[in-house]
Amino acid sequence: MSEKTVVLTDAASNRSTALPVVTGTLGDPAFDIGKLNKDTGYFTYDPGFMSTAATKSAVTFIDGDQGILLYRGYPIEQLAKHSNFLEVAYLLINGELPKADEFAKFDHEVTHHTMMRESLKNFFQGFHYDAHPMAMCMAAVGSLAAFYHDSLDINDPAQRKLAAIRLIAKMPTIAAAAYRYSIGWPIRYPRNNLEYCSRFLHMMFEVPSEPLQISPVAAKALDLLFILHADHEQNASTSTVRLVGSTGANPYACVAAGIAALWGPAHGGANEAVLKMLAEIGDAKNVSKAVERAKDKNSGFRLMGFGHRVYKNFDPRATIIREMCHKVLGELGVNDPLLDVAMELEQAALKDSYFVERKLYPNVDFYSGIIYKALGIPTEMFTVMFAIARTAGWVAHWLEQHETLDAKIGRPRQIYIGAPNRDYVDPAKR
Ligand code: SDX
């Protein structure tokens, strides 16, 4: 056995198996258990994938103990300081930072795929005006498959890349359309003379009766939030995109499934839940009561925006966003009392042994909503913002899995705890 292996022996049956050890560039090694059941008759059991790697990937790396986040090896702090969202999207998809001409081409391609088909605009008319924008986005993105399914050969790398560009380009258009429909305003076309974030803000807030001056502070703040939310290894929504992608489903269906997974309050829906929680707490003087409630298992209440499956230290994104809060609100002249509540809540929790022992720190969702609110984004749109940014990561992982030659369909096993084999009972004898 040339490579490093670990031999696992079942004492009762004396059956052994040699588990090859898989080691990556960074991070903990893993046992390759692909042959375990065949060799020993055992499965492994790990609901929630606490200790299970579902794939190899070169896109993003997180060190939860050190609070490190790398996109294609570049630290998130450096990308946040020097890059922009569209350049980060290129990096995630292609694996390298673009040269000037490569970025110009990518920007041109994205800019010229921002419009959605007119019949898709009519799609929104089918929703009640107060439909949640995540429901509208999930449906609209899934329906893109109706436009491209027959013209999409996912075995053609060029067509896969085009689908990725279409998704990155159209998410802001669809997101803004969902918002505009929900407030009864006309859906706006994307303006190609604007950069990615300004173009989105224009589609969100421009009214037909007067020109809209986009705040460069707002556009820059949004761009930074999009960089910080772009990717995060095999989180629940990215794993969903990969699982759906492993069946050969088209990328629009995969990303629609990712949006569905992101919506949950334990995942991307947390940013909306944080703002509702802060509003419910209302004032710094109520913080200690909220902390006590979060510690009470019977309360069913958790501090939204706190804790993380991987980070057992500060989420580096939360640190950057916390610093951004003061700067952006100051530059926009916004004074939001919820920021004081959030700061007080963070301090109270980080002094409390319940949170310290469980290594529960603020995550990316704890402060982001305060900035979105300052930009005029309504609370119901917060997770949609997360989805716009995460589309870059979702398509990067979808492309990666289709470039992986030995990719198999994802099909977990189970521990069966149901009824043993039994015979049918005639209704008269039940
Ligand atoms: C995102 O995976 C990713 O990378 C996700 C993400 C990304 O970029 O894709 O980073 C984005 O989803 C961030 C997380 C947003 N969610 C929230 O903020 C919701 C609140 N947090 C949690 O529900 C929870 O912390 C999770 C879901 C984030 C993580 O859950 P785990 O890892 O399964 O941990 P757990 O539920 O087993 O909790 C461990 C302990 C438990 O107590 P004990 O049983 O040990 O006594 O910590 C407690 C939990 O009760 N706990 C909390 C808590 N989070 C965990 N108690 C109070 N408040 C909380 N927020």
Short mmCIF file of C-alpha atoms and ligand atoms in Angstrom, two decimals:
data_model
loop_
_atom_site.label_atom_id
_atom_site.label_comp_id
_atom_site.label_asym_id
_atom_site.label_seq_id
_atom_site.Cartn_x
_atom_site.Cartn_y
_atom_site.Cartn_z
CA MET A 1 0.00 0.00 0.00
CA SER A 2 1.97 3.00 -1.33
CA GLU A 3 -0.40 5.69 -0.11
CA LYS A 4 -1.11 6.30 3.59
CA THR A 5 -3.93 4.06 4.82
CA VAL A 6 -5.67 3.32 8.09
CA VAL A 7 -6.81 -0.25 8.73
CA LEU A 8 -10.25 -0.58 10.32
CA THR A 9 -11.07 -3.94 11.93
CA ASP A 10 -14.41 -5.12 13.29
CA ALA A 11 -13.38 -7.14 16.37
CA ALA A 12 -16.61 -9.16 16.32
CA SER A 13 -16.27 -10.42 12.75
CA ASN A 14 -12.52 -9.84 12.49
CA ARG A 15 -13.21 -8.30 9.04
CA SER A 16 -10.79 -5.49 8.16
CA THR A 17 -10.59 -2.84 5.52
CA ALA A 18 -7.74 -0.53 4.57
CA LEU A 19 -9.04 3.02 4.28
CA PRO A 20 -6.90 5.22 2.03
CA VAL A 21 -6.22 8.65 3.56
CA VAL A 22 -7.13 11.56 1.28
CA THR A 23 -5.16 14.75 1.89
CA GLY A 24 -5.86 18.15 0.31
CA THR A 25 -3.77 21.31 -0.09
CA LEU A 26 -5.08 22.69 3.22
CA GLY A 27 -7.35 21.38 5.98
CA ASP A 28 -7.87 18.06 7.74
CA PRO A 29 -7.22 14.75 5.92
CA ALA A 30 -10.06 12.25 5.37
CA PHE A 31 -10.57 8.50 5.25
CA ASP A 32 -11.80 7.35 1.82
CA ILE A 33 -14.68 5.05 2.88
CA GLY A 34 -15.90 4.28 -0.66
CA LYS A 35 -15.21 0.54 -0.24
CA LEU A 36 -16.14 0.32 3.46
CA ASN A 37 -19.57 -1.30 3.01
CA LYS A 38 -18.29 -3.80 0.43
CA ASP A 39 -15.30 -4.78 2.62
CA THR A 40 -16.96 -4.74 6.07
CA GLY A 41 -20.73 -4.65 5.61
CA TYR A 42 -20.84 -1.36 7.54
CA PHE A 43 -22.01 2.11 6.50
CA THR A 44 -20.94 5.31 8.26
CA TYR A 45 -23.61 7.45 9.94
CA ASP A 46 -23.18 11.23 9.97
CA PRO A 47 -26.47 13.19 9.69
CA GLY A 48 -25.71 16.83 8.92
CA PHE A 49 -22.28 15.85 7.53
CA MET A 50 -20.54 16.98 10.75
CA SER A 51 -17.41 14.98 9.81
CA THR A 52 -18.03 14.00 6.21
CA ALA A 53 -16.50 15.48 3.04
CA ALA A 54 -18.92 15.00 0.15
CA THR A 55 -16.48 16.05 -2.56
CA LYS A 56 -13.05 17.46 -3.39
CA SER A 57 -13.10 21.12 -4.41
CA ALA A 58 -10.60 23.84 -5.30
CA VAL A 59 -13.03 26.77 -5.09
CA THR A 60 -13.06 27.89 -1.44
CA PHE A 61 -11.34 26.94 1.83
CA ILE A 62 -12.47 27.72 5.38
CA ASP A 63 -10.46 27.17 8.58
CA GLY A 64 -13.18 27.39 11.23
CA ASP A 65 -10.79 27.46 14.19
CA GLN A 66 -8.59 30.22 12.74
CA GLY A 67 -11.48 32.14 11.14
CA ILE A 68 -9.85 31.91 7.70
CA LEU A 69 -11.78 32.16 4.39
CA LEU A 70 -9.97 31.83 1.02
CA TYR A 71 -11.53 32.12 -2.45
CA ARG A 72 -9.22 30.17 -4.79
CA GLY A 73 -6.47 30.76 -2.22
CA TYR A 74 -6.96 34.52 -1.84
CA PRO A 75 -7.88 35.72 1.71
CA ILE A 76 -11.35 37.28 1.90
CA GLU A 77 -9.86 40.34 3.67
CA GLN A 78 -7.63 41.10 0.65
CA LEU A 79 -10.41 40.53 -1.89
CA ALA A 80 -12.74 42.75 0.18
CA LYS A 81 -10.11 45.50 0.18
CA HIS A 82 -8.83 45.33 -3.41
CA SER A 83 -11.34 43.51 -5.64
CA ASN A 84 -14.93 43.87 -6.83
CA PHE A 85 -17.80 41.38 -7.01
CA LEU A 86 -17.61 40.72 -10.75
CA GLU A 87 -13.85 40.09 -10.54
CA VAL A 88 -14.47 37.71 -7.61
CA ALA A 89 -17.13 35.92 -9.67
CA TYR A 90 -14.56 35.49 -12.46
CA LEU A 91 -12.00 34.20 -9.92
CA LEU A 92 -14.44 31.66 -8.43
CA ILE A 93 -15.45 30.37 -11.87
CA ASN A 94 -12.04 30.33 -13.57
CA GLY A 95 -9.68 29.78 -10.63
CA GLU A 96 -7.42 32.77 -11.38
CA LEU A 97 -7.72 36.56 -11.14
CA PRO A 98 -8.45 38.00 -14.61
CA LYS A 99 -6.00 40.08 -16.63
CA ALA A 100 -7.48 43.41 -17.76
CA ASP A 101 -8.63 42.09 -21.16
CA GLU A 102 -10.08 38.92 -19.59
CA PHE A 103 -12.09 40.98 -17.12
CA ALA A 104 -13.29 43.36 -19.83
CA LYS A 105 -14.56 40.40 -21.88
CA PHE A 106 -16.27 38.82 -18.85
CA ASP A 107 -17.87 42.14 -17.85
CA HIS A 108 -19.11 42.63 -21.43
CA GLU A 109 -20.59 39.11 -21.53
CA VAL A 110 -22.36 39.54 -18.18
CA THR A 111 -23.62 43.01 -19.13
CA HIS A 112 -25.08 41.68 -22.39
CA HIS A 113 -26.99 38.85 -20.73
CA THR A 114 -28.75 40.93 -18.04
CA MET A 115 -32.15 41.13 -19.76
CA MET A 116 -34.81 38.50 -19.21
CA ARG A 117 -37.23 37.38 -21.93
CA GLU A 118 -40.37 39.54 -22.07
CA SER A 119 -42.57 36.49 -21.45
CA LEU A 120 -40.64 35.94 -18.19
CA LYS A 121 -41.59 39.46 -17.10
CA ASN A 122 -45.24 38.41 -17.49
CA PHE A 123 -44.49 35.40 -15.25
CA PHE A 124 -44.50 37.73 -12.24
CA GLN A 125 -48.12 38.71 -12.95
CA GLY A 126 -49.10 35.24 -11.79
CA PHE A 127 -48.06 36.02 -8.21
CA HIS A 128 -50.16 37.80 -5.62
CA TYR A 129 -48.61 41.26 -5.00
CA ASP A 130 -47.45 40.26 -1.50
CA ALA A 131 -45.69 37.03 -2.54
CA HIS A 132 -42.34 36.66 -0.77
CA PRO A 133 -39.57 37.71 -3.20
CA MET A 134 -37.61 34.51 -2.47
CA ALA A 135 -40.60 32.50 -3.73
CA MET A 136 -40.75 34.62 -6.88
CA CYS A 137 -36.98 34.38 -7.49
CA MET A 138 -36.91 30.62 -6.93
CA ALA A 139 -39.75 30.18 -9.44
CA ALA A 140 -38.39 32.66 -11.98
CA VAL A 141 -34.87 31.17 -11.95
CA GLY A 142 -36.27 27.65 -12.28
CA SER A 143 -38.39 28.83 -15.19
CA LEU A 144 -35.26 29.98 -17.05
CA ALA A 145 -34.85 26.26 -17.78
CA ALA A 146 -37.99 26.57 -19.93
CA PHE A 147 -36.20 29.06 -22.17
CA TYR A 148 -32.85 27.28 -22.42
CA HIS A 149 -33.42 23.60 -21.65
CA ASP A 150 -33.52 22.46 -25.27
CA SER A 151 -30.57 24.61 -26.30
CA LEU A 152 -28.34 23.57 -23.43
CA ASP A 153 -25.87 20.73 -23.83
CA ILE A 154 -24.27 20.52 -20.37
CA ASN A 155 -21.55 18.31 -21.85
CA ASP A 156 -20.30 21.29 -23.88
CA PRO A 157 -17.91 23.44 -21.75
CA ALA A 158 -18.74 26.59 -23.74
CA GLN A 159 -22.50 26.11 -23.17
CA ARG A 160 -21.88 25.44 -19.46
CA LYS A 161 -19.89 28.68 -19.20
CA LEU A 162 -22.66 30.60 -21.03
CA ALA A 163 -25.26 29.24 -18.59
CA ALA A 164 -23.08 30.39 -15.68
CA ILE A 165 -22.79 33.88 -17.16
CA ARG A 166 -26.56 34.03 -17.83
CA LEU A 167 -27.29 33.17 -14.18
CA ILE A 168 -24.84 35.73 -12.76
CA ALA A 169 -26.19 38.34 -15.19
CA LYS A 170 -29.90 37.71 -14.73
CA MET A 171 -30.15 37.22 -10.96
CA PRO A 172 -30.15 40.99 -10.21
CA THR A 173 -32.72 41.60 -12.96
CA ILE A 174 -35.02 38.88 -11.60
CA ALA A 175 -34.48 40.00 -7.98
CA ALA A 176 -35.29 43.63 -8.78
CA ALA A 177 -38.33 42.53 -10.82
CA ALA A 178 -39.65 40.56 -7.83
CA TYR A 179 -39.26 43.61 -5.60
CA ARG A 180 -40.83 46.03 -8.08
CA TYR A 181 -43.80 43.71 -8.61
CA SER A 182 -44.30 43.41 -4.83
CA ILE A 183 -44.60 47.20 -4.48
CA GLY A 184 -46.71 47.65 -7.60
CA TRP A 185 -44.04 49.53 -9.57
CA PRO A 186 -43.14 48.82 -13.23
CA ILE A 187 -40.30 46.36 -13.78
CA ARG A 188 -37.22 48.23 -15.05
CA TYR A 189 -34.80 47.12 -17.74
CA PRO A 190 -31.09 46.80 -16.86
CA ARG A 191 -28.96 49.79 -17.92
CA ASN A 192 -25.80 48.52 -19.65
CA ASN A 193 -23.94 51.77 -19.02
CA LEU A 194 -23.93 51.06 -15.27
CA GLU A 195 -21.63 48.65 -13.39
CA TYR A 196 -23.11 45.52 -11.76
CA CYS A 197 -24.21 46.90 -8.38
CA SER A 198 -25.27 50.35 -9.63
CA ARG A 199 -27.26 48.61 -12.36
CA PHE A 200 -29.06 46.53 -9.71
CA LEU A 201 -29.80 49.55 -7.49
CA HIS A 202 -31.12 51.38 -10.55
CA MET A 203 -33.52 48.50 -11.39
CA MET A 204 -34.61 48.44 -7.74
CA PHE A 205 -35.22 52.12 -7.05
CA GLU A 206 -35.53 54.09 -10.30
CA VAL A 207 -39.01 55.55 -10.86
CA PRO A 208 -40.25 56.43 -14.38
CA SER A 209 -41.00 60.01 -13.44
CA GLU A 210 -37.47 61.11 -12.58
CA PRO A 211 -33.85 60.09 -13.05
CA LEU A 212 -32.19 58.26 -10.14
CA GLN A 213 -28.79 59.32 -8.83
CA ILE A 214 -27.05 56.15 -7.59
CA SER A 215 -25.00 56.73 -4.43
CA PRO A 216 -21.42 55.49 -5.03
CA VAL A 217 -21.23 54.74 -1.29
CA ALA A 218 -24.29 52.50 -1.58
CA ALA A 219 -22.99 50.76 -4.71
CA LYS A 220 -19.59 50.16 -3.10
CA ALA A 221 -21.17 48.83 0.11
CA LEU A 222 -23.36 46.45 -1.90
CA ASP A 223 -20.38 45.29 -3.94
CA LEU A 224 -18.49 44.48 -0.75
CA LEU A 225 -21.46 42.57 0.69
CA PHE A 226 -21.72 40.59 -2.55
CA ILE A 227 -17.98 39.71 -2.36
CA LEU A 228 -18.40 38.47 1.23
CA HIS A 229 -21.45 36.34 0.35
CA ALA A 230 -20.16 34.93 -2.96
CA ASP A 231 -19.09 31.46 -1.81
CA HIS A 232 -18.54 29.34 1.30
CA GLU A 233 -17.42 25.75 0.54
CA GLN A 234 -20.10 23.02 0.79
CA ASN A 235 -22.77 24.95 2.74
CA ALA A 236 -26.32 23.65 2.58
CA SER A 237 -27.38 25.53 -0.55
CA THR A 238 -24.16 24.82 -2.46
CA SER A 239 -24.39 21.14 -1.52
CA THR A 240 -27.96 21.23 -2.82
CA VAL A 241 -26.82 22.70 -6.13
CA ARG A 242 -24.17 19.98 -6.39
CA LEU A 243 -26.57 17.17 -5.50
CA VAL A 244 -29.11 18.34 -8.10
CA GLY A 245 -26.24 18.91 -10.56
CA SER A 246 -25.00 15.34 -10.01
CA THR A 247 -28.19 14.05 -11.70
CA GLY A 248 -27.38 16.00 -14.89
CA ALA A 249 -30.17 18.50 -14.28
CA ASN A 250 -29.82 21.82 -16.07
CA PRO A 251 -28.06 24.66 -14.18
CA TYR A 252 -31.21 26.80 -13.86
CA ALA A 253 -32.97 23.97 -12.02
CA CYS A 254 -29.83 23.51 -9.86
CA VAL A 255 -29.65 27.19 -8.88
CA ALA A 256 -33.41 27.30 -8.21
CA ALA A 257 -32.87 24.40 -5.79
CA GLY A 258 -30.00 26.34 -4.22
CA ILE A 259 -32.29 29.35 -3.71
CA ALA A 260 -34.82 27.09 -2.02
CA ALA A 261 -32.19 25.74 0.38
CA LEU A 262 -30.78 29.20 1.10
CA TRP A 263 -34.23 30.47 2.15
CA GLY A 264 -34.24 28.52 5.42
CA PRO A 265 -33.71 30.64 8.58
CA ALA A 266 -30.89 28.32 9.68
CA HIS A 267 -29.03 29.31 6.49
CA GLY A 268 -29.40 32.36 4.28
CA GLY A 269 -32.80 33.26 5.73
CA ALA A 270 -30.98 34.21 8.94
CA ASN A 271 -30.24 37.77 7.75
CA GLU A 272 -33.97 38.50 7.47
CA ALA A 273 -34.53 36.75 10.82
CA VAL A 274 -31.78 38.84 12.50
CA LEU A 275 -33.46 42.14 11.62
CA LYS A 276 -36.82 40.84 12.88
CA MET A 277 -35.10 39.65 16.09
CA LEU A 278 -33.34 43.00 16.64
CA ALA A 279 -36.61 44.87 16.02
CA GLU A 280 -38.38 42.56 18.50
CA ILE A 281 -35.67 43.22 21.12
CA GLY A 282 -36.14 46.88 20.30
CA ASP A 283 -33.76 48.41 22.81
CA ALA A 284 -30.37 47.64 24.35
CA LYS A 285 -32.03 47.37 27.76
CA ASN A 286 -33.90 44.23 26.57
CA VAL A 287 -30.74 42.46 25.39
CA SER A 288 -30.03 40.47 28.57
CA LYS A 289 -33.57 39.02 28.46
CA ALA A 290 -33.02 37.92 24.84
CA VAL A 291 -29.71 36.27 25.74
CA GLU A 292 -31.38 34.34 28.59
CA ARG A 293 -34.18 33.26 26.23
CA ALA A 294 -31.66 32.01 23.68
CA LYS A 295 -30.02 29.87 26.38
CA ASP A 296 -33.33 28.28 27.35
CA LYS A 297 -33.74 25.16 25.21
CA ASN A 298 -37.49 25.19 25.83
CA SER A 299 -37.90 28.69 24.42
CA GLY A 300 -37.33 27.56 20.84
CA PHE A 301 -35.56 30.94 20.44
CA ARG A 302 -32.04 31.25 19.06
CA LEU A 303 -29.91 34.34 18.55
CA MET A 304 -30.20 34.57 14.79
CA GLY A 305 -26.92 35.52 13.18
CA PHE A 306 -24.99 33.65 15.87
CA GLY A 307 -23.20 30.31 15.57
CA HIS A 308 -21.83 28.44 12.62
CA ARG A 309 -21.24 24.82 11.68
CA VAL A 310 -17.65 25.50 10.66
CA TYR A 311 -16.52 28.75 12.30
CA LYS A 312 -15.67 28.17 15.97
CA ASN A 313 -14.06 31.60 15.98
CA PHE A 314 -15.20 34.90 14.51
CA ASP A 315 -16.66 34.59 11.00
CA PRO A 316 -14.15 36.82 9.14
CA ARG A 317 -17.02 38.15 7.04
CA ALA A 318 -18.87 39.32 10.16
CA THR A 319 -15.76 41.21 11.32
CA ILE A 320 -15.52 43.04 7.99
CA ILE A 321 -19.26 43.78 7.87
CA ARG A 322 -19.29 45.07 11.47
CA GLU A 323 -16.58 47.58 10.57
CA MET A 324 -18.50 48.45 7.39
CA CYS A 325 -21.68 49.18 9.34
CA HIS A 326 -20.25 52.23 11.09
CA LYS A 327 -18.55 53.54 7.91
CA VAL A 328 -21.52 53.06 5.56
CA LEU A 329 -24.17 54.34 7.98
CA GLY A 330 -21.94 57.32 8.75
CA GLU A 331 -21.36 58.13 5.06
CA LEU A 332 -25.06 57.71 4.28
CA GLY A 333 -25.98 59.80 7.32
CA VAL A 334 -28.13 56.96 8.67
CA ASN A 335 -28.56 56.52 12.42
CA ASP A 336 -30.11 53.10 13.06
CA PRO A 337 -30.81 52.25 16.72
CA LEU A 338 -30.83 48.56 15.74
CA LEU A 339 -27.06 48.81 15.26
CA ASP A 340 -26.73 49.77 18.93
CA VAL A 341 -28.95 46.82 19.85
CA ALA A 342 -26.79 44.50 17.70
CA MET A 343 -23.54 45.74 19.25
CA GLU A 344 -24.98 45.35 22.78
CA LEU A 345 -26.29 41.87 21.94
CA GLU A 346 -22.91 40.80 20.57
CA GLN A 347 -21.08 42.04 23.66
CA ALA A 348 -23.57 40.38 26.03
CA ALA A 349 -23.43 37.03 24.22
CA LEU A 350 -19.63 36.98 23.93
CA LYS A 351 -19.35 37.46 27.72
CA ASP A 352 -21.82 34.66 28.46
CA SER A 353 -20.40 31.19 29.18
CA TYR A 354 -23.25 29.50 27.23
CA PHE A 355 -22.04 31.12 23.98
CA VAL A 356 -18.35 31.02 24.84
CA GLU A 357 -18.39 27.27 25.68
CA ARG A 358 -20.27 26.50 22.44
CA LYS A 359 -18.02 28.84 20.44
CA LEU A 360 -21.02 30.76 19.14
CA TYR A 361 -19.84 33.96 17.44
CA PRO A 362 -21.63 36.40 15.14
CA ASN A 363 -21.78 35.05 11.59
CA VAL A 364 -22.08 36.76 8.22
CA ASP A 365 -25.81 37.33 8.74
CA PHE A 366 -25.59 39.20 12.03
CA TYR A 367 -24.72 42.66 10.69
CA SER A 368 -25.46 42.44 6.96
CA GLY A 369 -29.14 43.29 7.35
CA ILE A 370 -28.32 46.59 9.05
CA ILE A 371 -26.42 47.71 5.96
CA TYR A 372 -29.07 46.42 3.55
CA LYS A 373 -31.65 48.40 5.58
CA ALA A 374 -29.49 51.53 5.35
CA LEU A 375 -29.37 51.04 1.54
CA GLY A 376 -33.19 51.03 1.46
CA ILE A 377 -33.47 47.28 0.81
CA PRO A 378 -36.63 45.91 2.53
CA THR A 379 -36.18 43.06 5.03
CA GLU A 380 -37.98 40.50 2.83
CA MET A 381 -35.32 41.12 0.16
CA PHE A 382 -32.31 40.39 2.40
CA THR A 383 -32.06 36.69 1.51
CA VAL A 384 -32.59 37.56 -2.15
CA MET A 385 -29.46 39.72 -1.87
CA PHE A 386 -27.63 36.72 -0.44
CA ALA A 387 -28.86 34.64 -3.42
CA ILE A 388 -27.63 37.20 -5.98
CA ALA A 389 -24.12 37.02 -4.52
CA ARG A 390 -24.10 33.26 -3.89
CA THR A 391 -25.06 32.57 -7.50
CA ALA A 392 -21.37 33.16 -8.32
CA GLY A 393 -20.36 30.37 -5.90
CA TRP A 394 -23.19 28.07 -6.95
CA VAL A 395 -22.26 28.24 -10.65
CA ALA A 396 -18.55 27.89 -9.82
CA HIS A 397 -19.29 24.63 -7.96
CA TRP A 398 -21.68 23.45 -10.70
CA LEU A 399 -18.98 24.04 -13.32
CA GLU A 400 -16.36 22.33 -11.14
CA GLN A 401 -18.46 19.20 -10.64
CA HIS A 402 -19.00 18.91 -14.42
CA GLU A 403 -15.27 19.24 -15.01
CA THR A 404 -14.67 16.37 -12.56
CA LEU A 405 -14.40 13.24 -14.65
CA ASP A 406 -15.32 10.62 -12.02
CA ALA A 407 -18.36 12.54 -10.76
CA LYS A 408 -21.09 10.19 -9.57
CA ILE A 409 -24.77 10.86 -8.85
CA GLY A 410 -25.16 11.75 -5.17
CA ARG A 411 -27.12 9.00 -3.43
CA PRO A 412 -26.63 8.79 0.38
CA ARG A 413 -27.50 5.52 2.21
CA GLN A 414 -29.52 5.30 5.48
CA ILE A 415 -30.00 3.45 8.74
CA TYR A 416 -33.46 1.89 8.41
CA ILE A 417 -35.53 2.14 11.62
CA GLY A 418 -38.94 1.27 10.18
CA ALA A 419 -41.14 -1.85 10.48
CA PRO A 420 -39.55 -5.25 9.70
CA ASN A 421 -40.82 -7.27 6.71
CA ARG A 422 -44.53 -8.06 7.25
CA ASP A 423 -47.54 -9.37 5.26
CA TYR A 424 -50.44 -7.32 3.92
CA VAL A 425 -53.55 -7.41 6.18
CA ASP A 426 -56.99 -7.47 4.64
CA PRO A 427 -58.98 -4.34 5.58
CA ALA A 428 -61.64 -6.50 7.28
CA LYS A 429 -58.94 -7.96 9.59
CA ARG A 430 -57.16 -4.70 10.61
C1 SDX B 1 -25.13 30.76 7.06
O1 SDX B 1 -22.61 26.60 6.17
C2 SDX B 1 -22.32 27.80 5.83
O2 SDX B 1 -21.21 28.10 5.43
C3 SDX B 1 -23.50 28.78 5.94
C4 SDX B 1 -23.15 30.25 5.64
C5 SDX B 1 -22.74 30.45 4.17
O3 SDX B 1 -22.06 31.44 3.89
O4 SDX B 1 -23.22 29.63 3.30
O5 SDX B 1 -22.09 30.69 6.49
C6 SDX B 1 -24.37 31.15 5.85
O6 SDX B 1 -26.04 29.95 6.96
C7 SDX B 1 -24.72 31.31 8.40
C8 SDX B 1 -25.57 30.72 9.57
C9 SDX B 1 -26.87 31.53 9.61
N1 SDX B 1 -27.81 30.91 10.61
C10 SDX B 1 -28.08 31.50 11.78
O7 SDX B 1 -27.52 32.52 12.17
C11 SDX B 1 -29.18 30.79 12.58
C12 SDX B 1 -28.75 30.68 14.05
N2 SDX B 1 -27.64 29.71 14.17
C13 SDX B 1 -27.94 28.35 14.28
O8 SDX B 1 -29.18 27.85 14.16
C14 SDX B 1 -26.76 27.41 14.26
O9 SDX B 1 -25.73 28.01 14.92
C15 SDX B 1 -26.30 26.93 12.90
C16 SDX B 1 -27.43 26.34 12.12
C17 SDX B 1 -25.72 28.08 12.14
C18 SDX B 1 -25.21 25.88 13.11
O10 SDX B 1 -25.82 24.81 13.73
P1 SDX B 1 -24.99 23.49 14.12
O11 SDX B 1 -23.58 23.58 13.69
O12 SDX B 1 -25.77 22.29 13.70
O13 SDX B 1 -24.95 23.61 15.69
P2 SDX B 1 -26.07 23.09 16.66
O14 SDX B 1 -27.42 23.51 16.16
O15 SDX B 1 -25.83 21.64 16.91
O16 SDX B 1 -25.73 23.96 17.96
C19 SDX B 1 -24.68 23.56 18.84
C20 SDX B 1 -25.11 24.08 20.19
C21 SDX B 1 -26.52 23.63 20.60
O17 SDX B 1 -26.56 23.64 22.01
P3 SDX B 1 -26.27 22.24 22.83
O18 SDX B 1 -27.17 21.17 22.23
O19 SDX B 1 -24.80 21.95 22.64
O20 SDX B 1 -26.64 22.56 24.26
O21 SDX B 1 -25.18 25.53 20.17
C22 SDX B 1 -26.52 25.95 20.38
C23 SDX B 1 -27.40 24.75 20.11
O22 SDX B 1 -28.61 24.84 20.87
N3 SDX B 1 -26.75 27.03 19.41
C24 SDX B 1 -27.36 28.18 19.68
C25 SDX B 1 -27.28 28.92 18.49
N4 SDX B 1 -26.64 28.21 17.56
C26 SDX B 1 -26.31 27.04 18.13
N5 SDX B 1 -27.97 28.64 20.79
C27 SDX B 1 -28.50 29.89 20.72
N6 SDX B 1 -28.46 30.69 19.61
C28 SDX B 1 -27.86 30.22 18.49
N7 SDX B 1 -27.82 30.99 17.42
#
